[in-house]
Coordinates of N, CA and C and ligand atoms in Angstrom, one line a residue:
M1 N -153.7 -97.7 166.1 CA -153.8 -98.7 165.1 C -155.0 -99.7 165.5
L2 N -155.8 -100.0 164.5 CA -157.0 -100.8 164.7 C -156.7 -102.2 165.4
E3 N -155.6 -102.8 164.9 CA -155.3 -104.2 165.5 C -154.9 -104.1 166.9
A4 N -154.1 -103.1 167.3 CA -153.7 -102.9 168.7 C -154.9 -102.7 169.6
S5 N -155.8 -101.9 169.1 CA -157.0 -101.6 169.9 C -157.8 -102.9 170.1
L6 N -157.9 -103.7 169.0 CA -158.6 -105.0 169.1 C -157.9 -105.9 170.1
L7 N -156.6 -106.0 170.0 CA -155.9 -107.0 170.9 C -156.0 -106.5 172.4
Q8 N -156.0 -105.3 172.6 CA -156.2 -104.7 174.0 C -157.6 -105.1 174.5
W9 N -158.6 -104.9 173.7 CA -159.9 -105.3 174.0 C -160.0 -106.8 174.3
Y10 N -159.4 -107.6 173.5 CA -159.4 -109.1 173.7 C -158.8 -109.5 175.0
A11 N -157.6 -108.8 175.3 CA -156.9 -109.2 176.6 C -157.9 -109.0 177.8
A12 N -158.8 -108.1 177.7 CA -159.7 -107.8 178.8 C -161.0 -108.6 178.7
N13 N -161.4 -108.9 177.5 CA -162.8 -109.4 177.2 C -162.9 -110.7 176.5
G14 N -161.7 -111.3 176.1 CA -161.8 -112.5 175.4 C -162.5 -113.6 176.1
R15 N -163.1 -114.6 175.4 CA -163.8 -115.7 176.0 C -162.7 -116.7 176.4
D16 N -162.9 -117.3 177.6 CA -162.0 -118.3 178.1 C -162.5 -119.7 177.7
L17 N -162.1 -120.1 176.5 CA -162.6 -121.4 175.9 C -161.5 -122.4 176.1
P18 N -161.9 -123.7 176.4 CA -160.9 -124.7 176.7 C -159.9 -125.0 175.6
W19 N -160.3 -124.9 174.4 CA -159.3 -125.1 173.3 C -158.4 -124.0 173.1
R20 N -158.6 -122.9 173.8 CA -157.6 -121.8 173.7 C -156.4 -122.0 174.7
R21 N -156.5 -123.0 175.5 CA -155.5 -123.2 176.5 C -154.5 -124.3 176.0
T22 N -154.6 -124.7 174.8 CA -153.7 -125.7 174.3 C -153.2 -125.3 172.9
R23 N -152.1 -125.9 172.5 CA -151.6 -125.8 171.1 C -151.5 -127.2 170.5
D24 N -152.1 -128.1 171.2 CA -152.1 -129.5 170.6 C -152.9 -129.5 169.4
P25 N -152.3 -129.8 168.2 CA -153.1 -129.8 167.0 C -154.3 -130.8 167.0
Y26 N -154.1 -131.9 167.7 CA -155.3 -132.8 167.7 C -156.4 -132.2 168.5
A27 N -156.2 -131.6 169.6 CA -157.2 -131.0 170.4 C -157.9 -129.9 169.7
I28 N -157.1 -129.1 169.0 CA -157.6 -128.0 168.2 C -158.4 -128.5 167.0
L29 N -158.0 -129.5 166.4 CA -158.8 -130.1 165.3 C -160.1 -130.6 165.8
V30 N -160.1 -131.3 167.0 CA -161.4 -131.8 167.5 C -162.3 -130.6 167.7
S31 N -161.8 -129.5 168.4 CA -162.7 -128.3 168.7 C -163.2 -127.7 167.4
E32 N -162.3 -127.6 166.4 CA -162.7 -126.9 165.1 C -163.8 -127.7 164.4
V33 N -163.6 -129.0 164.4 CA -164.6 -129.9 163.7 C -165.9 -129.8 164.4
M34 N -165.9 -129.9 165.7 CA -167.2 -129.8 166.5 C -167.8 -128.4 166.3
L35 N -167.0 -127.3 166.2 CA -167.6 -126.0 166.1 C -168.1 -125.7 164.7
Q36 N -167.8 -126.5 163.7 CA -168.2 -126.3 162.3 C -169.7 -126.0 162.2
Q37 N -170.5 -126.8 162.9 CA -171.9 -126.6 162.8 C -172.6 -126.6 164.1
T38 N -171.9 -126.5 165.2 CA -172.5 -126.6 166.6 C -172.1 -125.4 167.4
Q39 N -173.0 -124.8 168.2 CA -172.7 -123.6 169.0 C -171.7 -123.9 170.1
V40 N -170.9 -122.8 170.4 CA -169.8 -122.9 171.4 C -170.3 -123.5 172.7
E41 N -171.4 -123.1 173.2 CA -171.9 -123.6 174.6 C -172.1 -125.0 174.5
R42 N -172.7 -125.5 173.4 CA -172.9 -127.0 173.3 C -171.7 -127.8 173.1
V43 N -170.7 -127.1 172.5 CA -169.4 -127.9 172.2 C -168.6 -128.0 173.4
I44 N -168.6 -127.1 174.3 CA -167.6 -127.1 175.5 C -167.7 -128.4 176.2
P45 N -168.9 -128.9 176.8 CA -168.8 -130.1 177.5 C -168.5 -131.3 176.7
R46 N -168.9 -131.3 175.4 CA -168.7 -132.5 174.5 C -167.2 -132.5 174.2
Y47 N -166.5 -131.4 174.0 CA -165.1 -131.3 173.7 C -164.3 -131.9 174.9
R48 N -164.7 -131.5 176.1 CA -164.0 -132.0 177.3 C -164.2 -133.5 177.5
A49 N -165.4 -134.0 177.3 CA -165.6 -135.4 177.4 C -164.8 -136.2 176.3
W50 N -164.8 -135.6 175.1 CA -164.1 -136.3 174.0 C -162.6 -136.4 174.4
L51 N -162.0 -135.4 174.8 CA -160.6 -135.4 175.1 C -160.3 -136.3 176.3
E52 N -161.2 -136.4 177.2 CA -161.0 -137.2 178.4 C -161.0 -138.7 177.9
R53 N -161.9 -139.0 177.0 CA -162.0 -140.4 176.5 C -160.9 -140.7 175.5
W54 N -160.6 -139.8 174.6 CA -159.5 -140.0 173.6 C -158.6 -138.8 173.6
P55 N -157.6 -138.8 174.5 CA -156.7 -137.6 174.7 C -155.7 -137.4 173.6
T56 N -155.5 -138.3 172.7 CA -154.5 -138.1 171.7 C -155.1 -138.6 170.3
A57 N -154.4 -138.2 169.3 CA -154.8 -138.7 167.9 C -154.7 -140.2 167.9
E58 N -153.7 -140.8 168.5 CA -153.5 -142.2 168.5 C -154.6 -143.0 169.2
A59 N -155.0 -142.4 170.3 CA -156.1 -143.0 171.1 C -157.4 -143.0 170.2
L60 N -157.7 -141.9 169.6 CA -158.9 -141.9 168.8 C -158.8 -142.8 167.5
A61 N -157.5 -142.9 167.0 CA -157.3 -143.7 165.8 C -157.6 -145.2 166.2
D62 N -157.4 -145.6 167.4 CA -157.6 -147.0 167.8 C -159.1 -147.3 168.1
A63 N -159.9 -146.3 168.2 CA -161.3 -146.5 168.5 C -162.0 -147.1 167.2
S64 N -163.1 -147.7 167.4 CA -163.9 -148.2 166.3 C -164.8 -147.1 165.7
P65 N -165.1 -147.1 164.4 CA -166.0 -146.1 163.9 C -167.4 -146.1 164.7
A66 N -167.8 -147.3 165.1 CA -169.1 -147.4 165.8 C -169.0 -146.6 167.1
D67 N -167.9 -146.7 167.9 CA -167.7 -145.9 169.1 C -167.7 -144.4 168.8
V68 N -167.1 -144.1 167.7 CA -167.0 -142.6 167.4 C -168.4 -142.1 167.0
I69 N -169.1 -142.9 166.2 CA -170.4 -142.4 165.8 C -171.3 -142.3 167.1
R70 N -171.2 -143.3 168.0 CA -172.0 -143.2 169.2 C -171.6 -141.9 170.0
A71 N -170.3 -141.7 170.1 CA -169.9 -140.5 171.0 C -170.3 -139.2 170.3
W72 N -170.5 -139.2 169.0 CA -170.8 -138.0 168.3 C -172.3 -137.6 168.4
Q73 N -173.1 -138.6 168.8 CA -174.6 -138.4 168.9 C -175.0 -137.1 169.6
G74 N -175.9 -136.4 169.0 CA -176.4 -135.1 169.6 C -175.6 -133.9 169.1
L75 N -174.4 -134.1 168.5 CA -173.7 -132.9 168.0 C -174.2 -132.6 166.6
G76 N -174.9 -133.5 165.9 CA -175.5 -133.3 164.6 C -174.4 -133.4 163.5
Y77 N -174.9 -133.5 162.3 CA -174.0 -133.7 161.1 C -172.9 -134.8 161.4
N78 N -173.4 -136.0 161.6 CA -172.6 -137.1 162.1 C -171.4 -137.4 161.2
R79 N -171.5 -137.1 160.0 CA -170.4 -137.4 159.1 C -169.1 -136.7 159.5
R80 N -169.3 -135.6 160.3 CA -168.1 -134.9 160.8 C -167.3 -135.8 161.7
G81 N -168.0 -136.5 162.6 CA -167.3 -137.4 163.5 C -166.5 -138.5 162.8
L82 N -167.2 -139.1 161.7 CA -166.5 -140.1 161.0 C -165.3 -139.6 160.2
N83 N -165.4 -138.4 159.7 CA -164.2 -137.8 159.0 C -163.1 -137.4 160.0
L84 N -163.5 -137.0 161.1 CA -162.5 -136.7 162.2 C -161.7 -137.9 162.5
H85 N -162.4 -139.0 162.6 CA -161.8 -140.3 162.9 C -160.8 -140.7 161.8
R86 N -161.3 -140.6 160.6 CA -160.4 -140.9 159.4 C -159.2 -140.0 159.4
A87 N -159.4 -138.7 159.7 CA -158.3 -137.8 159.7 C -157.2 -138.2 160.7
V88 N -157.6 -138.5 161.9 CA -156.6 -138.8 162.9 C -156.0 -140.2 162.7
R89 N -156.7 -141.0 162.0 CA -156.0 -142.3 161.6 C -154.8 -142.0 160.6
I90 N -155.1 -141.1 159.7 CA -154.0 -140.7 158.8 C -152.8 -140.1 159.6
V91 N -153.2 -139.2 160.5 CA -152.2 -138.5 161.3 C -151.4 -139.5 162.2
A92 N -152.1 -140.4 162.8 CA -151.4 -141.4 163.7 C -150.5 -142.2 162.9
E93 N -150.8 -142.5 161.6 CA -149.9 -143.3 160.8 C -148.8 -142.6 160.1
R94 N -149.1 -141.3 159.6 CA -148.0 -140.6 158.8 C -147.7 -139.3 159.4
G95 N -148.2 -138.8 160.5 CA -148.0 -137.5 161.0 C -148.9 -136.5 160.3
W96 N -148.7 -135.2 160.7 CA -149.6 -134.1 160.2 C -149.1 -133.7 158.8
P97 N -149.9 -133.7 157.8 CA -149.5 -133.3 156.4 C -149.2 -131.8 156.4
D98 N -148.4 -131.3 155.5 CA -148.1 -129.9 155.4 C -149.4 -129.2 155.0
D99 N -150.1 -129.8 154.0 CA -151.4 -129.3 153.5 C -152.5 -130.0 154.3
L100 N -153.0 -129.3 155.3 CA -154.0 -130.0 156.2 C -155.3 -130.3 155.5
T101 N -155.6 -129.6 154.3 CA -156.8 -129.9 153.6 C -156.8 -131.3 153.0
E102 N -155.6 -132.0 153.0 CA -155.6 -133.4 152.6 C -156.4 -134.3 153.5
L103 N -156.6 -133.8 154.7 CA -157.3 -134.7 155.7 C -158.8 -134.7 155.5
P104 N -159.5 -135.8 155.6 CA -160.9 -135.9 155.4 C -161.7 -134.9 156.3
G105 N -162.6 -134.1 155.7 CA -163.4 -133.2 156.5 C -162.7 -131.9 156.9
V106 N -161.5 -131.7 156.4 CA -160.8 -130.5 156.7 C -160.8 -129.6 155.5
G107 N -161.6 -128.5 155.6 CA -161.7 -127.6 154.5 C -160.7 -126.4 154.7
P108 N -160.7 -125.4 153.9 CA -159.7 -124.3 154.0 C -159.8 -123.6 155.4
Y109 N -161.0 -123.4 155.9 CA -161.1 -122.7 157.2 C -160.5 -123.5 158.3
T110 N -160.9 -124.8 158.4 CA -160.4 -125.6 159.5 C -158.9 -125.8 159.4
A111 N -158.4 -125.9 158.2 CA -157.0 -126.1 158.0 C -156.2 -124.8 158.5
A112 N -156.8 -123.7 158.2 CA -156.2 -122.4 158.6 C -156.2 -122.3 160.1
A113 N -157.3 -122.7 160.7 CA -157.4 -122.6 162.2 C -156.4 -123.5 162.9
V114 N -156.2 -124.7 162.4 CA -155.3 -125.6 163.0 C -153.8 -125.1 162.8
A115 N -153.6 -124.6 161.5 CA -152.3 -124.1 161.2 C -151.9 -122.9 162.1
C116 N -152.9 -122.0 162.3 CA -152.6 -120.8 163.1 C -152.5 -121.1 164.6
F117 N -153.6 -121.7 165.1 CA -153.7 -121.9 166.6 C -152.8 -123.0 167.1
A118 N -152.5 -124.0 166.3 CA -151.7 -125.1 166.8 C -150.2 -124.9 166.4
F119 N -150.0 -124.7 165.1 CA -148.7 -124.7 164.5 C -148.1 -123.3 164.4
G120 N -148.8 -122.2 164.8 CA -148.3 -120.9 164.9 C -148.0 -120.3 163.5
R121 N -148.6 -120.9 162.4 CA -148.3 -120.4 161.1 C -149.0 -119.0 160.9
D122 N -148.4 -118.2 160.0 CA -148.9 -116.9 159.8 C -150.1 -116.9 158.8
V123 N -151.2 -117.4 159.2 CA -152.4 -117.5 158.3 C -153.6 -117.2 159.2
L124 N -154.4 -116.2 158.7 CA -155.6 -115.8 159.5 C -156.8 -116.7 159.1
P125 N -157.3 -117.5 160.1 CA -158.5 -118.3 159.8 C -159.7 -117.3 159.7
V126 N -160.4 -117.4 158.5 CA -161.5 -116.5 158.3 C -162.9 -117.2 158.4
D127 N -163.5 -117.2 159.5 CA -164.9 -117.7 159.6 C -165.9 -116.6 159.4
T128 N -167.2 -116.9 159.6 CA -168.2 -115.9 159.3 C -168.0 -114.7 160.2
N129 N -167.7 -114.9 161.5 CA -167.5 -113.7 162.4 C -166.3 -112.9 161.9
V130 N -165.2 -113.5 161.6 CA -164.0 -112.8 161.2 C -164.3 -112.0 159.9
R131 N -164.9 -112.7 159.0 CA -165.2 -112.0 157.7 C -166.1 -110.8 157.8
R132 N -167.0 -110.9 158.8 CA -167.9 -109.8 159.0 C -167.2 -108.6 159.5
V133 N -166.3 -108.8 160.4 CA -165.5 -107.6 161.0 C -164.6 -107.1 159.9
Q134 N -164.0 -108.0 159.2 CA -163.1 -107.5 158.1 C -163.9 -106.6 157.1
E135 N -165.0 -107.1 156.7 CA -165.8 -106.4 155.7 C -166.3 -105.0 156.2
R136 N -166.7 -105.0 157.4 CA -167.3 -103.8 158.0 C -166.2 -102.7 158.2
T137 N -165.0 -103.2 158.7 CA -164.0 -102.2 159.0 C -163.2 -101.9 157.7
G138 N -163.1 -102.9 156.8 CA -162.3 -102.7 155.6 C -160.8 -102.8 155.9
Y139 N -160.5 -103.4 157.1 CA -159.1 -103.5 157.5 C -158.5 -104.9 157.3
E140 N -157.2 -104.9 157.0 CA -156.5 -106.2 156.8 C -155.9 -106.6 158.2
F141 N -156.4 -107.5 158.9 CA -155.9 -107.9 160.2 C -154.8 -109.0 160.0
S142 N -153.9 -109.1 160.9 CA -152.9 -110.2 160.8 C -153.4 -111.4 161.5
A143 N -152.6 -112.5 161.3 CA -153.0 -113.8 161.9 C -153.0 -113.7 163.5
D144 N -152.3 -112.8 164.0 CA -152.3 -112.6 165.5 C -153.7 -112.2 166.0
A145 N -154.5 -111.7 165.2 CA -155.8 -111.2 165.6 C -156.9 -112.2 165.5
G146 N -156.6 -113.4 165.1 CA -157.6 -114.4 164.8 C -158.6 -114.6 165.9
Q147 N -158.2 -115.0 167.1 CA -159.1 -115.3 168.2 C -159.9 -114.0 168.6
A148 N -159.2 -112.8 168.6 CA -159.8 -111.6 169.0 C -160.9 -111.2 168.0
L149 N -160.7 -111.4 166.7 CA -161.7 -111.1 165.7 C -162.9 -112.1 165.8
M150 N -162.7 -113.3 166.2 CA -163.8 -114.3 166.4 C -164.6 -113.8 167.5
D151 N -164.0 -113.4 168.6 CA -164.8 -112.9 169.8 C -165.5 -111.6 169.5
L152 N -164.8 -110.7 168.8 CA -165.5 -109.4 168.5 C -166.7 -109.7 167.6
G153 N -166.6 -110.6 166.6 CA -167.7 -110.9 165.7 C -168.8 -111.6 166.5
A154 N -168.5 -112.5 167.5 CA -169.5 -113.3 168.2 C -170.2 -112.5 169.2
T155 N -169.6 -111.4 169.8 CA -170.2 -110.8 170.9 C -170.5 -109.3 170.7
I156 N -169.8 -108.6 169.8 CA -170.0 -107.2 169.6 C -170.5 -106.8 168.2
C157 N -169.7 -107.3 167.2 CA -170.0 -107.0 165.8 C -171.0 -108.0 165.3
L158 N -172.2 -108.0 165.8 CA -173.2 -109.0 165.6 C -173.8 -108.9 164.2
A159 N -174.3 -109.9 163.6 CA -174.8 -109.9 162.2 C -175.8 -108.8 161.9
R160 N -176.8 -108.7 162.7 CA -177.9 -107.7 162.4 C -177.7 -106.4 163.1
V161 N -177.6 -106.4 164.4 CA -177.5 -105.1 165.1 C -176.2 -105.1 165.9
P162 N -175.1 -104.6 165.3 CA -173.8 -104.6 166.0 C -173.9 -103.7 167.2
R163 N -173.1 -104.0 168.2 CA -173.1 -103.2 169.4 C -171.9 -102.2 169.3
C164 N -172.1 -101.3 168.3 CA -171.0 -100.3 168.0 C -170.6 -99.5 169.2
E165 N -171.5 -99.2 170.1 CA -171.2 -98.3 171.3 C -170.2 -99.0 172.2
R166 N -170.1 -100.3 172.1 CA -169.1 -101.0 173.0 C -167.9 -101.5 172.2
C167 N -167.8 -101.1 171.0 CA -166.8 -101.7 170.1 C -165.5 -100.9 170.2
P168 N -164.3 -101.6 170.4 CA -163.0 -101.0 170.4 C -162.6 -100.4 169.1
L169 N -163.3 -100.7 168.0 CA -162.8 -100.3 166.7 C -163.7 -99.1 166.2
A170 N -164.7 -98.7 167.0 CA -165.8 -97.8 166.5 C -165.2 -96.5 166.0
S171 N -164.2 -95.9 166.6 CA -163.8 -94.6 166.2 C -163.2 -94.6 164.8
K172 N -162.8 -95.8 164.3 CA -162.2 -95.8 162.9 C -163.0 -96.7 162.0
C173 N -164.2 -97.1 162.4 CA -164.9 -98.1 161.5 C -165.9 -97.3 160.7
P174 N -165.9 -97.5 159.3 CA -166.8 -96.8 158.4 C -168.2 -97.3 158.5
S175 N -168.4 -98.5 159.1 CA -169.8 -99.1 159.2 C -170.4 -98.8 160.6
R176 N -169.8 -98.0 161.4 CA -170.3 -97.7 162.8 C -171.8 -97.3 162.7
G177 N -172.6 -97.9 163.5 CA -174.0 -97.4 163.6 C -175.0 -98.0 162.6
R178 N -174.5 -98.8 161.7 CA -175.3 -99.4 160.6 C -176.1 -100.6 161.2
R179 N -177.3 -100.8 160.6 CA -178.1 -102.0 160.9 C -178.1 -102.9 159.6
Y180 N -178.4 -104.2 159.8 CA -178.3 -105.1 158.7 C -179.6 -105.9 158.5
E181 N -179.9 -106.3 157.3 CA -181.1 -107.2 157.1 C -180.9 -108.5 157.8
P182 N -182.0 -109.1 158.2 CA -181.9 -110.5 158.8 C -181.3 -111.4 157.8
L183 N -180.4 -112.3 158.3 CA -179.9 -113.3 157.4 C -180.9 -114.4 157.2
R184 N -180.7 -115.2 156.1 CA -181.6 -116.3 155.9 C -181.5 -117.3 157.0
K185 N -182.7 -117.7 157.5 CA -182.6 -118.6 158.7 C -182.2 -120.0 158.2
Q186 N -181.6 -120.8 159.1 CA -181.3 -122.2 158.8 C -182.6 -122.9 158.7
S187 N -182.6 -123.9 157.8 CA -183.9 -124.6 157.6 C -184.2 -125.3 158.9
R188 N -185.6 -125.5 159.1 CA -186.0 -126.1 160.4 C -185.6 -127.6 160.5
F189 N -185.2 -127.9 161.7 CA -184.7 -129.3 161.9 C -186.0 -130.2 162.2
E190 N -186.9 -129.6 162.9 CA -188.2 -130.4 163.2 C -188.9 -130.8 161.9
G191 N -189.1 -132.1 161.8 CA -189.9 -132.5 160.6 C -189.0 -132.7 159.4
S192 N -187.7 -132.4 159.4 CA -186.9 -132.4 158.2 C -186.3 -133.8 158.0
F193 N -185.7 -134.0 156.8 CA -185.1 -135.3 156.5 C -183.9 -135.4 157.4
R194 N -183.2 -134.3 157.8 CA -182.1 -134.4 158.7 C -182.5 -135.0 160.0
Q195 N -183.7 -134.6 160.5 CA -184.2 -135.2 161.7 C -184.4 -136.7 161.6
R196 N -185.0 -137.1 160.5 CA -185.3 -138.5 160.2 C -183.9 -139.3 160.2
R197 N -183.0 -138.8 159.6 CA -181.6 -139.4 159.6 C -181.1 -139.5 161.0
A198 N -181.2 -138.4 161.7 CA -180.6 -138.4 163.1 C -181.3 -139.4 164.0
R199 N -182.7 -139.5 163.8 CA -183.4 -140.4 164.6 C -183.0 -141.9 164.3
T200 N -182.9 -142.1 163.0 CA -182.6 -143.5 162.5 C -181.2 -143.9 163.0
L201 N -180.2 -143.0 162.9 CA -178.9 -143.3 163.4 C -178.8 -143.5 164.9
R202 N -179.7 -142.8 165.6 CA -179.7 -143.0 167.1 C -180.2 -144.4 167.4
L203 N -181.2 -144.8 166.7 CA -181.8 -146.2 166.9 C -180.7 -147.2 166.6
V204 N -180.0 -147.1 165.5 CA -179.0 -148.0 165.1 C -177.8 -148.0 166.1
A205 N -177.5 -146.8 166.6 CA -176.4 -146.7 167.6 C -176.7 -147.4 168.9
E206 N -178.0 -147.5 169.2 CA -178.4 -148.3 170.4 C -178.2 -149.8 170.2
T207 N -178.6 -150.2 169.1 CA -178.4 -151.7 168.8 C -178.7 -151.9 167.3
A208 N -178.1 -152.9 166.7 CA -178.4 -153.3 165.3 C -179.9 -153.6 165.2
R209 N -180.5 -153.2 164.1 CA -181.9 -153.4 163.9 C -182.2 -153.9 162.5
P210 N -183.3 -154.7 162.3 CA -183.8 -155.1 161.0 C -184.2 -153.9 160.2
L211 N -183.8 -153.9 158.9 CA -184.1 -152.8 158.0 C -185.6 -152.4 158.0
E212 N -186.4 -153.5 158.0 CA -187.9 -153.2 157.9 C -188.4 -152.4 159.1
Q213 N -187.7 -152.4 160.2 CA -188.2 -151.6 161.4 C -187.8 -150.1 161.3
L214 N -187.0 -149.8 160.3 CA -186.4 -148.4 160.2 C -186.9 -147.7 159.0
D215 N -186.6 -146.4 159.0 CA -187.0 -145.5 157.9 C -186.0 -145.8 156.7
A216 N -186.5 -146.5 155.7 CA -185.6 -147.0 154.6 C -184.8 -145.9 153.9
E217 N -185.5 -144.7 153.6 CA -184.8 -143.6 152.9 C -183.7 -143.1 153.8
A218 N -184.0 -142.9 155.1 CA -182.9 -142.4 156.0 C -181.7 -143.4 156.1
V219 N -182.1 -144.7 156.1 CA -181.0 -145.7 156.1 C -180.1 -145.6 154.9
E220 N -180.8 -145.4 153.7 CA -180.0 -145.4 152.5 C -179.1 -144.2 152.5
A221 N -179.6 -143.0 153.0 CA -178.7 -141.8 153.1 C -177.6 -142.1 154.0
L222 N -177.8 -142.7 155.1 CA -176.8 -143.0 156.1 C -175.8 -144.0 155.6
W223 N -176.3 -144.9 154.8 CA -175.4 -146.0 154.2 C -174.5 -145.3 153.2
R224 N -175.0 -144.4 152.4 CA -174.2 -143.7 151.4 C -173.1 -142.9 152.1
D225 N -173.4 -142.3 153.2 CA -172.4 -141.6 154.0 C -171.5 -142.5 154.8
E226 N -171.7 -143.8 154.7 CA -170.9 -144.8 155.4 C -171.0 -144.7 156.9
L227 N -172.2 -144.2 157.3 CA -172.4 -144.1 158.8 C -173.1 -145.4 159.3
V228 N -173.7 -146.2 158.4 CA -174.2 -147.5 158.8 C -173.8 -148.5 157.7
R229 N -173.9 -149.8 158.1 CA -173.8 -150.8 157.1 C -175.1 -151.7 157.1
V230 N -175.3 -152.3 156.0 CA -176.5 -153.2 155.9 C -176.1 -154.5 155.4
A231 N -176.3 -155.5 156.2 CA -176.0 -156.9 155.8 C -177.1 -157.8 156.2
D232 N -177.5 -158.7 155.3 CA -178.6 -159.7 155.6 C -179.8 -159.0 156.2
G233 N -180.1 -157.8 155.7 CA -181.4 -157.1 156.1 C -181.2 -156.5 157.5
V234 N -180.0 -156.5 158.1 CA -179.8 -155.9 159.4 C -178.9 -154.6 159.3
V235 N -179.3 -153.6 159.9 CA -178.6 -152.3 159.9 C -177.8 -152.2 161.1
S236 N -176.5 -151.9 161.0 CA -175.7 -151.7 162.2 C -174.6 -150.6 162.0
L237 N -173.9 -150.2 163.0 CA -172.8 -149.2 162.8 C -171.6 -149.9 162.2
P238 N -170.8 -149.2 161.5 CA -169.6 -149.8 160.9 C -168.6 -150.2 162.0
Q239 N -168.0 -151.3 161.9 CA -167.1 -151.8 163.0 C -165.7 -151.5 162.6
Ligands
LIG1 S1 -168.0 -100.2 165.0 FE1 -169.8 -101.5 164.8 S2 -169.8 -102.3 162.7 FE2 -167.7 -101.5 163.1 S3 -166.6 -103.3 163.8 FE3 -167.4 -102.3 165.6 S4 -169.4 -103.3 166.0 FE4 -168.7 -103.8 163.9

């Protein structure tokens, strides 16, 4: 059976990632939010530092938005940090909701990942890697195969040139040996508006600054996302 072969492969080849050693929903939510748009290698040290500083949902809930925004610097897509903070404030006050998508910044995938990896619910989180393996094999995997599918998609069943010769599913996979067109590249960060926003937020995170010293368009976008506030012509982090 395909799933048994996959799980056997995972037992020997699975990646040892820090968030796989816990079932704490808070820690898993932190990892999933960080992983939404940042690569695993970059997330690992940031995840460890985050949990050292704020080991529980209650500890993070007590932090100020300004501290959270500062701690998120360099991970990109800063709104994620702010939403994570809002989510754990809700959790600290009322506990974990049954429907995790009620939490700010938690979409269907992140909700499924926390439900499966922390609460042991029978729901398979389907990210890009998992979807790719599902589509290529045409097989319905169970929730038990979540982590294994992610690793197979990240290391063997790659987007363009899958390593079918090393794949534990090859003998039963109808897509074995195929090659795929390059995917659309992510737009360049260098010279983008995203970069201007990131630079502006970094300056404000260092210290409050007069609006006239900053990129006004970037400030406006950050203000709309509630990442900065503007009062009396001075831009600062929300307190
Ligand atoms: S045989 Fe190839 S295409 Fe099929 S799941 Fe394995 S790596 Fe992917």
